[in-house]
Amino acid sequence: MNVGQQRAAAHPPAHGPGRAGGAPARARGTDRSAARRAELIAIGRALFADTSYDALSMDDIARQAHVAKGLIYYYFRSKRGYYLAIVQDSVAELVAFAASGAELPAVDRLQRTIDGYLRFAEHHQAAYRTIVSGGVGFDAEVHAIRDGVREAIVATIADGAYGRTDIGPLARTGLFSWVCSVEGTTLDWVGRPELTRAALGELLVKTLGGTLRAIEELDPSCPAPPPARRDG
């Protein structure tokens, strides 16, 4: 091997194997960043579980989370951005739970979905109030999150009751009105938990049966499933 070959072996070109090692390094950095962001969201979910948005300052959050305030700004830009990320993460978990369990019988899936919904409200009371009330004043982003939850629940019920989600306007409006009544009932329940979660869940299942029967009466193309029928 001559001197030129030795130099080439010792210093490979930038476009060769030496550069290829940069991609995994960047990927590792991205993974670490995503993991750190997820960790901060998990911390925030615990902090805001029963505490309103206005009750915690960024200094409070940083101190209780044992992180530098600048780190939260780095990932979320502002307190509001941090809080929205926490709410979106919580809601995504709720929606994913509602959409799962397709292998279960319709009634079991519905009961499971309602119980999961009530558990979320029970353990994330401040976030639930924010979502249902639409945030402080008119907050378009929180409204969008709330609307997404409503549509996901309506789709879950329609799929379980009718085997499809492309339902007509009357059926959709009927199910939508039930979901909105669930929000108000749940909001009252977390403030005055006089019923057990199981008792409230059973009540909500029964009221949905009434809604499904009313929809069938007005729109025969959407027959109520057997469990919702009075003679079922």
GROMACS .gro file of N, CA and C in nm, residues 124-212:
model
  267
  124HIS      N    1  -5.893   1.307   3.577
  124HIS     CA    2  -5.838   1.427   3.512
  124HIS      C    3  -5.944   1.536   3.517
  125GLN      N    4  -5.989   1.567   3.638
  125GLN     CA    5  -6.104   1.655   3.652
  125GLN      C    6  -6.080   1.794   3.595
  126ALA      N    7  -5.964   1.852   3.623
  126ALA     CA    8  -5.936   1.987   3.573
  126ALA      C    9  -5.932   1.988   3.420
  127ALA      N   10  -5.864   1.890   3.362
  127ALA     CA   11  -5.856   1.882   3.216
  127ALA      C   12  -5.994   1.858   3.157
  128TYR      N   13  -6.074   1.773   3.220
  128TYR     CA   14  -6.209   1.745   3.168
  128TYR      C   15  -6.294   1.871   3.169
  129ARG      N   16  -6.287   1.945   3.278
  129ARG     CA   17  -6.364   2.071   3.283
  129ARG      C   18  -6.320   2.167   3.175
  130THR      N   19  -6.189   2.173   3.151
  130THR     CA   20  -6.138   2.261   3.046
  130THR      C   21  -6.192   2.221   2.910
  131ILE      N   22  -6.190   2.091   2.882
  131ILE     CA   23  -6.236   2.042   2.752
  131ILE      C   24  -6.385   2.070   2.732
  132VAL      N   25  -6.466   2.035   2.832
  132VAL     CA   26  -6.611   2.049   2.818
  132VAL      C   27  -6.653   2.195   2.814
  133SER      N   28  -6.586   2.279   2.892
  133SER     CA   29  -6.622   2.421   2.893
  133SER      C   30  -6.561   2.498   2.777
  134GLY      N   31  -6.467   2.437   2.706
  134GLY     CA   32  -6.406   2.504   2.592
  134GLY      C   33  -6.289   2.592   2.628
  135GLY      N   34  -6.233   2.574   2.747
  135GLY     CA   35  -6.117   2.654   2.786
  135GLY      C   36  -6.158   2.785   2.851
  136VAL      N   37  -6.061   2.872   2.869
  136VAL     CA   38  -6.087   3.002   2.928
  136VAL      C   39  -6.132   3.097   2.817
  137GLY      N   40  -6.255   3.147   2.827
  137GLY     CA   41  -6.308   3.228   2.719
  137GLY      C   42  -6.335   3.140   2.597
  138PHE      N   43  -6.312   3.195   2.479
  138PHE     CA   44  -6.330   3.117   2.357
  138PHE      C   45  -6.192   3.071   2.309
  139ASP      N   46  -6.166   2.943   2.324
  139ASP     CA   47  -6.038   2.886   2.286
  139ASP      C   48  -6.062   2.788   2.171
  140ALA      N   49  -6.031   2.830   2.049
  140ALA     CA   50  -6.060   2.749   1.932
  140ALA      C   51  -5.991   2.613   1.936
  141GLU      N   52  -5.869   2.610   1.989
  141GLU     CA   53  -5.797   2.483   1.993
  141GLU      C   54  -5.859   2.384   2.090
  142VAL      N   55  -5.902   2.433   2.205
  142VAL     CA   56  -5.969   2.345   2.301
  142VAL      C   57  -6.105   2.302   2.246
  143HIS      N   58  -6.175   2.391   2.178
  143HIS     CA   59  -6.302   2.354   2.115
  143HIS      C   60  -6.280   2.244   2.012
  144ALA      N   61  -6.173   2.252   1.937
  144ALA     CA   62  -6.144   2.150   1.837
  144ALA      C   63  -6.117   2.015   1.903
  145ILE      N   64  -6.046   2.017   2.016
  145ILE     CA   65  -6.021   1.894   2.090
  145ILE      C   66  -6.153   1.835   2.138
  146ARG      N   67  -6.239   1.919   2.196
  146ARG     CA   68  -6.369   1.873   2.245
  146ARG      C   69  -6.454   1.816   2.131
  147ASP      N   70  -6.457   1.886   2.017
  147ASP     CA   71  -6.536   1.839   1.904
  147ASP      C   72  -6.484   1.705   1.852
  148GLY      N   73  -6.353   1.688   1.857
  148GLY     CA   74  -6.294   1.562   1.814
  148GLY      C   75  -6.336   1.446   1.903
  149VAL      N   76  -6.341   1.471   2.034
  149VAL     CA   77  -6.387   1.368   2.127
  149VAL      C   78  -6.532   1.333   2.100
  150ARG      N   79  -6.615   1.434   2.081
  150ARG     CA   80  -6.757   1.409   2.054
  150ARG      C   81  -6.776   1.324   1.929
  151GLU      N   82  -6.708   1.361   1.822
  151GLU     CA   83  -6.724   1.288   1.697
  151GLU      C   84  -6.673   1.144   1.710
  152ALA      N   85  -6.565   1.126   1.787
  152ALA     CA   86  -6.510   0.991   1.806
  152ALA      C   87  -6.608   0.904   1.883
  153ILE      N   88  -6.673   0.960   1.986
  153ILE     CA   89  -6.770   0.884   2.064
  153ILE      C   90  -6.893   0.852   1.980
  154VAL      N   91  -6.941   0.950   1.903
  154VAL     CA   92  -7.055   0.926   1.814
  154VAL      C   93  -7.023   0.814   1.715
  155ALA      N   94  -6.904   0.817   1.656
  155ALA     CA   95  -6.865   0.714   1.560
  155ALA      C   96  -6.857   0.577   1.627
  156THR      N   97  -6.805   0.573   1.748
  156THR     CA   98  -6.795   0.446   1.822
  156THR      C   99  -6.933   0.387   1.847
  157ILE      N  100  -7.027   0.472   1.890
  157ILE     CA  101  -7.163   0.424   1.918
  157ILE      C  102  -7.232   0.379   1.790
  158ALA      N  103  -7.219   0.459   1.684
  158ALA     CA  104  -7.282   0.424   1.557
  158ALA      C  105  -7.230   0.292   1.504
  159ASP      N  106  -7.100   0.273   1.514
  159ASP     CA  107  -7.041   0.148   1.466
  159ASP      C  108  -7.091   0.029   1.547
  160GLY      N  109  -7.104   0.048   1.678
  160GLY     CA  110  -7.153  -0.060   1.763
  160GLY      C  111  -7.301  -0.088   1.744
  161ALA      N  112  -7.380   0.018   1.723
  161ALA     CA  113  -7.526   0.002   1.712
  161ALA      C  114  -7.570  -0.039   1.572
  162TYR      N  115  -7.505   0.018   1.470
  162TYR     CA  116  -7.551  -0.002   1.333
  162TYR      C  117  -7.450  -0.074   1.244
  163GLY      N  118  -7.331  -0.096   1.295
  163GLY     CA  119  -7.228  -0.161   1.215
  163GLY      C  120  -7.169  -0.071   1.109
  164ARG      N  121  -7.189   0.059   1.123
  164ARG     CA  122  -7.133   0.156   1.028
  164ARG      C  123  -7.127   0.292   1.094
  165THR      N  124  -7.047   0.380   1.037
  165THR     CA  125  -7.034   0.516   1.092
  165THR      C  126  -7.096   0.621   1.001
  166ASP      N  127  -7.131   0.582   0.877
  166ASP     CA  128  -7.190   0.676   0.781
  166ASP      C  129  -7.341   0.679   0.801
  167ILE      N  130  -7.385   0.740   0.911
  167ILE     CA  131  -7.527   0.745   0.944
  167ILE      C  132  -7.586   0.877   0.896
  168GLY      N  133  -7.719   0.880   0.887
  168GLY     CA  134  -7.788   1.000   0.841
  168GLY      C  135  -7.789   1.110   0.946
  169PRO      N  136  -7.836   1.229   0.905
  169PRO     CA  137  -7.832   1.344   0.996
  169PRO      C  138  -7.918   1.327   1.121
  170LEU      N  139  -8.031   1.258   1.109
  170LEU     CA  140  -8.117   1.243   1.225
  170LEU      C  141  -8.049   1.154   1.330
  171ALA      N  142  -7.994   1.042   1.284
  171ALA     CA  143  -7.926   0.951   1.377
  171ALA      C  144  -7.804   1.019   1.439
  172ARG      N  145  -7.728   1.090   1.356
  172ARG     CA  146  -7.609   1.158   1.409
  172ARG      C  147  -7.648   1.262   1.513
  173THR      N  148  -7.754   1.340   1.483
  173THR     CA  149  -7.797   1.443   1.578
  173THR      C  150  -7.846   1.381   1.708
  174GLY      N  151  -7.918   1.269   1.697
  174GLY     CA  152  -7.966   1.200   1.816
  174GLY      C  153  -7.851   1.152   1.903
  175LEU      N  154  -7.751   1.089   1.840
  175LEU     CA  155  -7.635   1.041   1.917
  175LEU      C  156  -7.553   1.157   1.971
  176PHE      N  157  -7.542   1.262   1.891
  176PHE     CA  158  -7.466   1.380   1.935
  176PHE      C  159  -7.531   1.443   2.058
  177SER      N  160  -7.665   1.449   2.059
  177SER     CA  161  -7.735   1.508   2.174
  177SER      C  162  -7.712   1.423   2.298
  178TRP      N  163  -7.705   1.289   2.280
  178TRP     CA  164  -7.678   1.202   2.395
  178TRP      C  165  -7.537   1.228   2.448
  179VAL      N  166  -7.439   1.241   2.359
  179VAL     CA  167  -7.302   1.266   2.402
  179VAL      C  168  -7.294   1.398   2.479
  180CYS      N  169  -7.363   1.500   2.431
  180CYS     CA  170  -7.361   1.630   2.501
  180CYS      C  171  -7.427   1.618   2.639
  181SER      N  172  -7.532   1.536   2.649
  181SER     CA  173  -7.596   1.517   2.780
  181SER      C  174  -7.502   1.442   2.874
  182VAL      N  175  -7.422   1.350   2.818
  182VAL     CA  176  -7.323   1.278   2.898
  182VAL      C  177  -7.220   1.375   2.954
  183GLU      N  178  -7.178   1.472   2.874
  183GLU     CA  179  -7.081   1.571   2.921
  183GLU      C  180  -7.135   1.646   3.042
  184GLY      N  181  -7.260   1.695   3.030
  184GLY     CA  182  -7.318   1.771   3.140
  184GLY      C  183  -7.336   1.685   3.264
  185THR      N  184  -7.381   1.561   3.244
  185THR     CA  185  -7.402   1.470   3.357
  185THR      C  186  -7.269   1.437   3.424
  186THR      N  187  -7.168   1.412   3.344
  186THR     CA  188  -7.035   1.378   3.399
  186THR      C  189  -6.975   1.498   3.472
  187LEU      N  190  -6.994   1.617   3.417
  187LEU     CA  191  -6.944   1.737   3.482
  187LEU      C  192  -7.008   1.755   3.620
  188ASP      N  193  -7.138   1.730   3.627
  188ASP     CA  194  -7.206   1.738   3.756
  188ASP      C  195  -7.156   1.630   3.851
  189TRP      N  196  -7.131   1.511   3.798
  189TRP     CA  197  -7.089   1.396   3.881
  189TRP      C  198  -6.952   1.417   3.943
  190VAL      N  199  -6.856   1.471   3.866
  190VAL     CA  200  -6.723   1.490   3.924
  190VAL      C  201  -6.726   1.596   4.033
  191GLY      N  202  -6.825   1.687   4.027
  191GLY     CA  203  -6.839   1.787   4.132
  191GLY      C  204  -6.915   1.735   4.252
  192ARG      N  205  -7.008   1.642   4.225
  192ARG     CA  206  -7.089   1.581   4.333
  192ARG      C  207  -7.097   1.430   4.309
  193PRO      N  208  -6.994   1.359   4.344
  193PRO     CA  209  -6.989   1.215   4.315
  193PRO      C  210  -7.076   1.133   4.410
  194GLU      N  211  -7.207   1.156   4.402
  194GLU     CA  212  -7.300   1.086   4.491
  194GLU      C  213  -7.330   0.944   4.440
  195LEU      N  214  -7.313   0.922   4.311
  195LEU     CA  215  -7.330   0.789   4.253
  195LEU      C  216  -7.193   0.725   4.233
  196THR      N  217  -7.190   0.594   4.239
  196THR     CA  218  -7.067   0.525   4.202
  196THR      C  219  -7.049   0.535   4.052
  197ARG      N  220  -6.926   0.515   4.006
  197ARG     CA  221  -6.900   0.518   3.863
  197ARG      C  222  -6.981   0.411   3.791
  198ALA      N  223  -6.993   0.295   3.851
  198ALA     CA  224  -7.069   0.185   3.790
  198ALA      C  225  -7.217   0.221   3.777
  199ALA      N  226  -7.273   0.283   3.881
  199ALA     CA  227  -7.415   0.320   3.877
  199ALA      C  228  -7.441   0.425   3.770
  200LEU      N  229  -7.354   0.525   3.763
  200LEU     CA  230  -7.370   0.628   3.661
  200LEU      C  231  -7.354   0.568   3.522
  201GLY      N  232  -7.256   0.478   3.505
  201GLY     CA  233  -7.237   0.415   3.376
  201GLY      C  234  -7.360   0.338   3.331
  202GLU      N  235  -7.423   0.267   3.424
  202GLU     CA  236  -7.544   0.191   3.390
  202GLU      C  237  -7.657   0.285   3.350
  203LEU      N  238  -7.668   0.397   3.421
  203LEU     CA  239  -7.770   0.496   3.387
  203LEU      C  240  -7.749   0.550   3.246
  204LEU      N  241  -7.624   0.581   3.213
  204LEU     CA  242  -7.595   0.636   3.080
  204LEU      C  243  -7.622   0.534   2.970
  205VAL      N  244  -7.595   0.407   2.997
  205VAL     CA  245  -7.626   0.302   2.899
  205VAL      C  246  -7.777   0.295   2.876
  206LYS      N  247  -7.855   0.304   2.984
  206LYS     CA  248  -8.001   0.298   2.973
  206LYS      C  249  -8.055   0.417   2.894
  207THR      N  250  -8.002   0.537   2.920
  207THR     CA  251  -8.050   0.654   2.847
  207THR      C  252  -8.012   0.646   2.699
  208LEU      N  253  -7.899   0.583   2.669
  208LEU     CA  254  -7.863   0.564   2.528
  208LEU      C  255  -7.963   0.470   2.461
  209GLY      N  256  -8.008   0.368   2.534
  209GLY     CA  257  -8.109   0.279   2.477
  209GLY      C  258  -8.233   0.356   2.436
  210GLY      N  259  -8.275   0.450   2.521
  210GLY     CA  260  -8.390   0.533   2.487
  210GLY      C  261  -8.364   0.618   2.364
  211THR      N  262  -8.245   0.671   2.351
  211THR     CA  263  -8.209   0.751   2.234
  211THR      C  264  -8.212   0.667   2.107
  212LEU      N  265  -8.158   0.546   2.114
  212LEU     CA  266  -8.156   0.458   1.997
  212LEU      C  267  -8.297   0.419   1.954
   0.00000   0.00000   0.00000
